[in-house]
CSV table of C-alpha atoms in Angstrom, one decimal:
chain,number,residue,atom,x,y,z
A,1,UNK,CA,9.3,22.9,91.1
A,2,UNK,CA,10.6,19.5,89.9
A,3,UNK,CA,14.2,18.6,90.5
A,4,UNK,CA,16.6,15.9,89.7
A,5,UNK,CA,18.7,14.3,92.4
A,6,UNK,CA,22.3,13.7,91.3
A,7,UNK,CA,25.6,12.7,92.8
A,8,UNK,CA,27.9,10.5,90.6
A,9,UNK,CA,27.5,9.6,87.0
A,10,UNK,CA,26.9,6.0,87.9
A,11,UNK,CA,24.2,6.9,90.3
A,12,UNK,CA,22.4,8.9,87.6
A,13,UNK,CA,22.6,6.0,85.3
A,14,UNK,CA,21.4,3.6,88.0
A,15,UNK,CA,18.1,5.1,88.8
A,16,UNK,CA,17.7,8.6,87.3
A,17,UNK,CA,15.6,9.6,90.3
A,18,UNK,CA,13.3,12.6,89.9
A,19,UNK,CA,11.6,14.2,92.9
A,20,UNK,CA,9.3,17.1,93.4
A,21,UNK,CA,10.9,18.3,96.6
A,22,UNK,CA,14.7,18.1,96.3
A,23,UNK,CA,15.2,21.4,98.0
A,24,UNK,CA,13.1,20.3,100.9
A,25,UNK,CA,15.1,17.1,101.0
A,26,UNK,CA,18.3,19.2,101.3
A,27,UNK,CA,16.9,21.3,104.1
A,28,UNK,CA,15.8,18.2,105.9
A,29,UNK,CA,19.4,17.1,105.8
A,30,UNK,CA,21.0,20.5,106.4
A,31,UNK,CA,18.7,21.9,109.1
A,32,UNK,CA,19.9,19.5,111.8
A,33,UNK,CA,23.5,20.0,110.9
A,34,UNK,CA,23.2,23.7,110.9
A,35,UNK,CA,21.4,23.7,114.2
A,36,UNK,CA,24.1,21.5,115.7
A,37,UNK,CA,26.7,24.1,114.6
A,38,UNK,CA,25.1,26.8,116.8
A,39,UNK,CA,25.8,27.0,120.5
A,40,UNK,CA,22.7,27.0,122.7
A,41,UNK,CA,21.0,24.3,120.8
A,42,UNK,CA,21.9,21.7,123.5
A,43,UNK,CA,24.2,19.8,121.1
A,44,UNK,CA,27.9,19.7,120.7
A,45,UNK,CA,29.5,20.5,117.4
A,46,UNK,CA,32.3,18.0,117.4
A,47,UNK,CA,31.4,14.5,116.2
A,48,UNK,CA,27.9,15.3,115.1
A,49,UNK,CA,26.7,14.5,111.6
A,50,UNK,CA,23.5,15.5,109.8
A,51,UNK,CA,20.4,13.4,109.8
A,52,UNK,CA,20.9,12.6,106.1
A,53,UNK,CA,23.5,9.9,106.8
A,54,UNK,CA,25.4,8.1,109.5
A,55,UNK,CA,27.0,10.2,112.3
A,56,UNK,CA,30.8,10.6,112.1
A,57,UNK,CA,31.2,9.1,115.6
A,58,UNK,CA,29.7,5.8,114.3
A,59,UNK,CA,32.1,5.6,111.3
A,60,UNK,CA,35.3,3.6,111.1
A,61,UNK,CA,38.5,5.1,109.8
A,62,UNK,CA,38.4,4.3,106.1
A,63,UNK,CA,40.7,2.0,104.2
A,64,UNK,CA,40.8,3.4,100.7
A,65,UNK,CA,41.3,1.6,97.4
A,66,UNK,CA,40.3,2.3,93.9
A,67,UNK,CA,38.2,0.0,91.7
A,68,UNK,CA,36.9,0.4,88.2
A,69,UNK,CA,33.2,0.6,87.7
A,70,UNK,CA,31.0,2.0,84.9
A,71,UNK,CA,33.9,3.6,83.2
A,72,UNK,CA,35.1,5.7,86.1
A,73,UNK,CA,37.2,5.2,89.3
A,74,UNK,CA,35.0,4.6,92.3
A,75,UNK,CA,35.9,5.0,96.0
A,76,UNK,CA,35.3,2.2,98.4
A,77,UNK,CA,35.9,2.0,102.2
A,78,UNK,CA,35.0,-0.1,105.1
A,79,UNK,CA,31.9,2.1,105.7
A,80,UNK,CA,31.1,3.7,102.3
A,81,UNK,CA,30.2,0.9,100.0
A,82,UNK,CA,26.9,2.5,99.3
A,83,UNK,CA,24.6,1.9,96.3
A,84,UNK,CA,22.2,4.4,94.7
A,85,UNK,CA,19.0,4.2,96.7
A,86,UNK,CA,15.9,6.5,96.9
A,87,UNK,CA,16.2,9.4,99.3
A,88,UNK,CA,15.1,8.5,102.9
A,89,UNK,CA,11.9,9.8,104.4
A,90,UNK,CA,12.4,12.9,106.6
A,91,UNK,CA,12.8,12.2,110.3
A,92,UNK,CA,9.6,12.4,112.3
A,93,UNK,CA,11.1,15.1,114.5
A,94,UNK,CA,11.8,17.4,111.6
A,95,UNK,CA,9.1,19.8,112.7
A,96,UNK,CA,11.3,21.0,115.5
A,97,UNK,CA,13.6,22.6,113.0
A,98,UNK,CA,10.9,24.8,111.6
A,99,UNK,CA,11.5,28.5,112.5
A,100,UNK,CA,14.7,27.6,114.4
A,101,UNK,CA,15.4,31.2,115.4
A,102,UNK,CA,18.9,31.7,114.1
A,103,UNK,CA,20.4,33.3,111.0
A,104,UNK,CA,22.3,31.8,108.1
A,105,UNK,CA,24.7,33.9,106.0
A,106,UNK,CA,25.8,32.5,102.6
A,107,UNK,CA,29.0,33.9,101.1
A,108,UNK,CA,29.6,33.2,97.4
A,109,UNK,CA,31.4,34.6,94.4
A,110,UNK,CA,28.4,33.8,92.3
A,111,UNK,CA,24.6,33.8,92.7
A,112,UNK,CA,22.2,33.3,89.8
A,113,UNK,CA,20.6,35.1,88.1
A,114,UNK,CA,22.9,38.0,89.1
A,115,UNK,CA,26.2,36.2,88.4
A,116,UNK,CA,26.8,32.7,87.2
A,117,UNK,CA,29.4,30.5,85.5
A,118,UNK,CA,28.3,27.1,86.7
A,119,UNK,CA,26.6,25.1,89.4
A,120,UNK,CA,27.7,27.3,92.3
A,121,UNK,CA,25.5,30.1,91.1
A,122,UNK,CA,22.6,27.8,90.7
A,123,UNK,CA,22.9,26.4,94.2
A,124,UNK,CA,23.1,29.9,95.7
A,125,UNK,CA,20.0,30.9,93.8
A,126,UNK,CA,17.8,28.1,95.1
A,127,UNK,CA,19.1,26.8,98.4
A,128,UNK,CA,18.7,30.1,100.4
A,129,UNK,CA,15.1,30.4,99.3
A,130,UNK,CA,14.4,26.8,100.2
A,131,UNK,CA,15.8,27.4,103.7
A,132,UNK,CA,13.9,30.7,104.0
A,133,UNK,CA,10.7,28.7,103.3
A,134,UNK,CA,11.5,26.5,106.2
A,135,UNK,CA,11.6,29.5,108.6
A,136,UNK,CA,15.3,30.4,108.6
A,137,UNK,CA,16.5,34.0,108.4
A,138,UNK,CA,18.8,33.9,105.4
A,139,UNK,CA,21.3,36.4,103.9
A,140,UNK,CA,23.4,35.9,100.7
A,141,UNK,CA,26.5,38.1,100.3
A,142,UNK,CA,28.1,38.3,96.8
A,143,UNK,CA,30.1,40.9,94.8
A,144,UNK,CA,28.3,43.5,92.8
A,145,UNK,CA,29.8,42.9,89.4
A,146,UNK,CA,27.4,45.2,87.5
A,147,UNK,CA,24.4,47.4,88.2
A,148,UNK,CA,21.5,45.4,89.5
A,149,UNK,CA,18.3,47.4,89.0
A,150,UNK,CA,16.4,45.5,91.7
A,151,UNK,CA,19.1,45.8,94.4
A,152,UNK,CA,19.0,49.2,96.0
A,153,UNK,CA,22.1,50.9,97.5
A,154,UNK,CA,22.0,51.3,101.3
A,155,UNK,CA,23.5,53.9,103.5
A,156,UNK,CA,25.7,51.4,105.3
A,157,UNK,CA,29.4,51.5,104.8
A,158,UNK,CA,32.1,49.1,106.2
A,159,UNK,CA,35.8,50.2,106.5
A,160,UNK,CA,38.0,47.2,105.6
A,161,UNK,CA,41.8,47.2,106.1
A,162,UNK,CA,43.6,45.3,103.4
A,163,UNK,CA,47.1,45.4,102.0
A,164,UNK,CA,48.1,48.5,104.0
A,165,UNK,CA,45.0,50.7,103.1
A,166,UNK,CA,41.5,51.2,104.5
A,167,UNK,CA,38.7,50.7,101.9
A,168,UNK,CA,35.2,52.0,102.4
A,169,UNK,CA,32.8,49.4,101.0
A,170,UNK,CA,29.1,49.9,100.3
A,171,UNK,CA,26.3,47.4,100.1
A,172,UNK,CA,23.3,47.0,97.9
A,173,UNK,CA,20.3,45.1,99.1
A,174,UNK,CA,17.2,43.3,97.7
A,175,UNK,CA,14.6,41.4,99.6
A,176,UNK,CA,13.2,38.6,97.4
A,177,UNK,CA,11.5,35.3,98.2
A,178,UNK,CA,12.2,35.8,101.9
A,179,UNK,CA,16.0,36.1,101.4
A,180,UNK,CA,18.2,39.2,101.9
A,181,UNK,CA,20.4,39.4,98.8
A,182,UNK,CA,23.3,41.6,99.7
A,183,UNK,CA,25.9,42.8,97.2
A,184,UNK,CA,29.3,44.2,98.1
A,185,UNK,CA,29.7,47.4,96.3
A,186,UNK,CA,33.3,48.5,95.4
A,187,UNK,CA,33.2,49.6,91.8
A,188,UNK,CA,36.9,49.4,90.9
A,189,UNK,CA,37.3,46.0,92.5
A,190,UNK,CA,34.4,44.1,90.9
A,191,UNK,CA,33.0,46.0,87.9
A,192,UNK,CA,35.5,45.1,85.2
A,193,UNK,CA,35.4,43.8,81.6
A,194,UNK,CA,35.8,40.1,81.4
A,195,UNK,CA,34.5,37.4,83.6
A,196,UNK,CA,34.1,37.4,87.4
A,197,UNK,CA,37.7,36.1,87.7
A,198,UNK,CA,39.6,37.0,84.6
A,199,UNK,CA,40.0,39.7,81.9
A,200,UNK,CA,38.8,39.5,78.3
A,201,UNK,CA,41.9,37.5,77.3
A,202,UNK,CA,41.2,34.9,80.0
A,203,UNK,CA,44.1,35.9,82.3
A,204,UNK,CA,43.2,35.8,86.0
A,205,UNK,CA,43.0,39.2,87.6
A,206,UNK,CA,46.3,39.8,89.4
A,207,UNK,CA,44.5,41.1,92.5
A,208,UNK,CA,42.0,38.3,92.9
A,209,UNK,CA,43.3,37.6,96.4
A,210,UNK,CA,42.5,41.2,97.3
A,211,UNK,CA,39.0,41.0,95.6
A,212,UNK,CA,37.9,38.0,97.5
A,213,UNK,CA,39.5,38.9,100.8
A,214,UNK,CA,37.4,42.1,100.5
A,215,UNK,CA,34.3,39.9,99.9
A,216,UNK,CA,35.0,37.8,103.0
A,217,UNK,CA,35.6,40.8,105.3
A,218,UNK,CA,32.6,42.6,103.9
A,219,UNK,CA,30.4,39.5,104.5
A,220,UNK,CA,31.6,39.4,108.2
A,221,UNK,CA,30.8,43.1,108.6
A,222,UNK,CA,27.4,42.9,106.9
A,223,UNK,CA,25.5,41.4,109.8
A,224,UNK,CA,26.5,44.3,112.0
A,225,UNK,CA,26.1,47.3,109.7
A,226,UNK,CA,23.0,46.4,107.6
A,227,UNK,CA,19.6,47.1,109.4
A,228,UNK,CA,17.7,44.9,107.0
A,229,UNK,CA,15.6,42.8,109.5
A,230,UNK,CA,11.9,43.3,109.4
A,231,UNK,CA,12.0,45.4,112.5
A,232,UNK,CA,14.8,47.6,111.2
A,233,UNK,CA,17.6,45.9,113.2
A,234,UNK,CA,20.8,44.1,112.1
A,235,UNK,CA,21.4,40.3,112.0
A,236,UNK,CA,23.9,40.5,114.8
A,237,UNK,CA,26.5,37.9,115.7
A,238,UNK,CA,24.4,34.8,116.3
A,239,UNK,CA,24.9,33.6,112.7
A,240,UNK,CA,26.0,30.5,110.9
A,241,UNK,CA,28.2,31.4,107.9
A,242,UNK,CA,28.3,29.1,104.9
A,243,UNK,CA,31.5,29.9,102.9
A,244,UNK,CA,31.4,28.5,99.3
A,245,UNK,CA,34.6,27.4,97.6
A,246,UNK,CA,38.0,29.1,97.7
A,247,UNK,CA,36.6,32.6,97.0
A,248,UNK,CA,34.9,32.7,100.4
A,249,UNK,CA,37.4,30.4,102.3
A,250,UNK,CA,38.8,33.4,104.2
A,251,UNK,CA,35.5,33.8,106.0
A,252,UNK,CA,36.3,31.0,108.6
A,253,UNK,CA,39.9,32.2,108.8
A,254,UNK,CA,39.0,35.8,109.6
A,255,UNK,CA,36.3,34.6,111.9
A,256,UNK,CA,38.7,32.5,114.0
A,257,UNK,CA,41.9,34.6,113.7
A,258,UNK,CA,40.4,38.1,113.9
A,259,UNK,CA,36.9,38.5,115.1
A,260,UNK,CA,36.8,35.9,117.9
A,261,UNK,CA,40.2,37.1,119.2
A,262,UNK,CA,38.4,40.4,119.8
A,263,UNK,CA,35.4,38.9,121.5
A,264,UNK,CA,33.1,39.2,118.4
A,265,UNK,CA,31.1,36.3,116.9
A,266,UNK,CA,31.7,34.2,119.9
A,267,UNK,CA,28.4,32.4,119.2
A,268,UNK,CA,28.8,32.2,115.5
A,269,UNK,CA,29.9,29.2,113.5
A,270,UNK,CA,31.1,28.6,109.9
A,271,UNK,CA,30.6,25.8,107.5
A,272,UNK,CA,33.0,25.4,104.5
A,273,UNK,CA,31.1,24.2,101.5
A,274,UNK,CA,33.2,22.5,98.8
A,275,UNK,CA,31.7,22.4,95.3
A,276,UNK,CA,35.0,21.8,93.4
A,277,UNK,CA,38.1,20.8,95.2
A,278,UNK,CA,40.3,21.2,92.2
A,279,UNK,CA,40.2,25.0,92.4
A,280,UNK,CA,41.9,26.0,95.7
A,281,UNK,CA,42.9,29.6,95.5
A,282,UNK,CA,46.7,29.6,95.4
A,283,UNK,CA,48.6,32.9,95.7
A,284,UNK,CA,52.1,34.0,96.3
A,285,UNK,CA,53.5,33.6,99.8
A,286,UNK,CA,54.4,37.3,100.2
A,287,UNK,CA,50.8,38.3,99.7
A,288,UNK,CA,49.9,36.8,103.1
A,289,UNK,CA,51.0,40.0,104.9
A,290,UNK,CA,48.4,42.0,103.0
A,291,UNK,CA,45.5,40.0,104.5
A,292,UNK,CA,46.0,41.5,108.0
A,293,UNK,CA,46.1,38.0,109.6
A,294,UNK,CA,48.3,37.3,112.6
A,295,UNK,CA,51.7,35.9,111.5
A,296,UNK,CA,51.1,32.7,113.4
A,297,UNK,CA,48.3,31.8,111.0
A,298,UNK,CA,50.6,31.3,108.1
A,299,UNK,CA,50.9,27.7,108.9
A,300,UNK,CA,47.2,27.1,108.3
A,301,UNK,CA,47.5,28.5,104.7
A,302,UNK,CA,51.1,27.4,103.8
A,303,UNK,CA,51.4,25.4,100.6
A,304,UNK,CA,53.9,24.5,97.9
A,305,UNK,CA,53.5,24.1,94.2
A,306,UNK,CA,55.7,24.1,91.1
A,307,UNK,CA,56.6,27.7,91.7
A,308,UNK,CA,57.6,27.1,95.3
A,309,UNK,CA,56.0,28.3,98.5
A,310,UNK,CA,52.5,29.9,98.4
A,311,UNK,CA,49.3,30.1,100.3
A,312,UNK,CA,46.2,28.0,99.8
A,313,UNK,CA,42.9,29.6,100.7
A,314,UNK,CA,40.8,26.5,100.6
A,315,UNK,CA,43.3,24.6,102.8
A,316,UNK,CA,43.0,27.5,105.4
A,317,UNK,CA,39.2,27.3,105.1
A,318,UNK,CA,39.1,23.6,105.8
A,319,UNK,CA,41.4,24.0,108.8
A,320,UNK,CA,39.5,26.8,110.3
A,321,UNK,CA,35.8,25.9,109.6
A,322,UNK,CA,33.7,24.3,112.3
A,323,UNK,CA,32.3,21.8,109.7
A,324,UNK,CA,33.0,20.9,106.1
A,325,UNK,CA,30.3,19.9,103.6
A,326,UNK,CA,30.4,18.8,100.0
A,327,UNK,CA,27.7,18.5,97.3
A,328,UNK,CA,27.0,14.8,97.8
A,329,UNK,CA,28.0,11.8,100.0
A,330,UNK,CA,29.8,10.3,97.1
A,331,UNK,CA,31.9,13.4,96.5
A,332,UNK,CA,32.7,13.5,100.3
A,333,UNK,CA,34.2,10.1,99.9
A,334,UNK,CA,36.0,10.8,96.7
A,335,UNK,CA,37.9,13.8,98.0
A,336,UNK,CA,39.4,11.6,100.8
A,337,UNK,CA,41.3,9.7,98.1
A,338,UNK,CA,44.7,10.7,96.6
A,339,UNK,CA,43.2,10.7,93.1
A,340,UNK,CA,40.4,13.2,93.8
A,341,UNK,CA,41.8,14.9,96.8
A,342,UNK,CA,44.2,17.2,94.9
A,343,UNK,CA,46.8,16.9,97.7
A,344,UNK,CA,44.2,17.9,100.3
A,345,UNK,CA,43.1,14.3,100.9
A,346,UNK,CA,45.3,13.8,104.0
A,347,UNK,CA,44.0,17.0,105.6
A,348,UNK,CA,40.4,16.0,104.9
A,349,UNK,CA,41.0,12.6,106.3
A,350,UNK,CA,42.2,14.3,109.5
A,351,UNK,CA,39.0,16.3,109.6
A,352,UNK,CA,36.8,13.4,108.6
A,353,UNK,CA,34.7,13.5,111.8
A,354,UNK,CA,33.5,17.0,110.7
A,355,UNK,CA,33.0,16.2,107.0
A,356,UNK,CA,29.6,15.6,105.5
A,357,UNK,CA,28.1,15.2,102.1
A,358,UNK,CA,24.6,16.4,101.2
A,359,UNK,CA,23.0,15.6,97.9
A,360,UNK,CA,22.6,18.5,95.6
A,361,UNK,CA,19.6,19.0,93.3
A,362,UNK,CA,19.0,20.6,89.9
A,363,UNK,CA,15.9,22.9,89.6
A,364,UNK,CA,14.0,22.4,86.4
A,365,UNK,CA,12.7,25.9,86.3
A,366,UNK,CA,15.2,28.8,86.1
A,367,UNK,CA,13.5,32.0,87.1
A,368,UNK,CA,15.1,35.3,86.1
A,369,UNK,CA,14.6,38.6,88.0
A,370,UNK,CA,12.4,40.5,85.6
A,371,UNK,CA,14.1,43.9,86.0
A,372,UNK,CA,17.6,42.6,85.4
A,373,UNK,CA,19.3,43.3,82.1
A,374,UNK,CA,21.0,39.9,81.6
A,375,UNK,CA,20.9,37.5,78.7
A,376,UNK,CA,18.2,35.0,79.4
A,377,UNK,CA,19.3,31.4,79.7
A,378,UNK,CA,16.8,28.5,79.8
A,379,UNK,CA,13.5,29.9,81.1
A,380,UNK,CA,11.9,26.4,81.4
A,381,UNK,CA,13.1,22.9,80.9
A,382,UNK,CA,10.3,20.5,80.7
A,383,UNK,CA,12.3,17.3,81.1
A,384,UNK,CA,15.8,16.3,81.9
A,385,UNK,CA,17.3,13.0,81.1
A,386,UNK,CA,20.5,12.1,82.9
A,387,UNK,CA,22.9,10.5,80.4
A,388,UNK,CA,25.7,8.3,81.4
């Protein structure tokens, strides 16, 4: 599969790099970082970066200023005056990350071809399979927005307390390309007319906090209730969770505030993956009580906007996660600035030693699951030219 390496528009104009192994490049970058996030690997979590770029411990605190370049505002610092260059060769010791022996659980509101509105769905379609090819055991957890013919209902049920009630949530499962695709099945919550986030008139569903809190809690229950390993066992608690954008930002919060407090997931870690910092998941302050979190956790989510006090899910995810990653080194630098940080830049600067940027890729071939009743998009793109 051919792919295009992208980060900023100016980088695309500069060299329009094409590579035949962008997914492998990502796993070469991500595998060391994921391995460092898991206890027992002989490496500490704090202060470690990924092999793709300089370690955080070697970086200086940035001095930010904006300059104009190629028609857009660019971010410069004492360490980040990088220019577009070809991707580096993989480290010679990369072989040690083959078959690493631990599990990765992606949590996402979208995963193509089942559900997609943009790049998030594309990444969740290809990255898990790329990691599975490198020997990782990978699960992807996403809502079941419609009937997926290729995903079979399981007998497993998780009881999730939210907003004063207990909800029995089911799971559907498909094994494809070495990945366990798991769909949270709660019909009234996810199977609705409209988009994944709004009704037919474009109004956001008023219970979106409930819907994605259920996704986060269900994703944390899935490794214990789904016997989907090859030997009929469950994933267990030795997992690395990757929470994508605000929809899954409650995963690291529940992990730290609830599960670890009860002695569960002591060896698990969570990575907060930011695809678009502009969307942060803001909800009314009074809805915090319905999440079932300890009252002393309100500070981690507290926020203010034009309507007054509220809670910010993405802020809470950044505070609670063991590491934070973005879709490119350039974007990791940009979100540290006031212009592109959307009021979270100061928090991200405080967590800078645990912030990494890993270059995303675009697959040229989009493969649809044959049995799915969805409208086909592009089956094959023979060439892609990155325009400025």
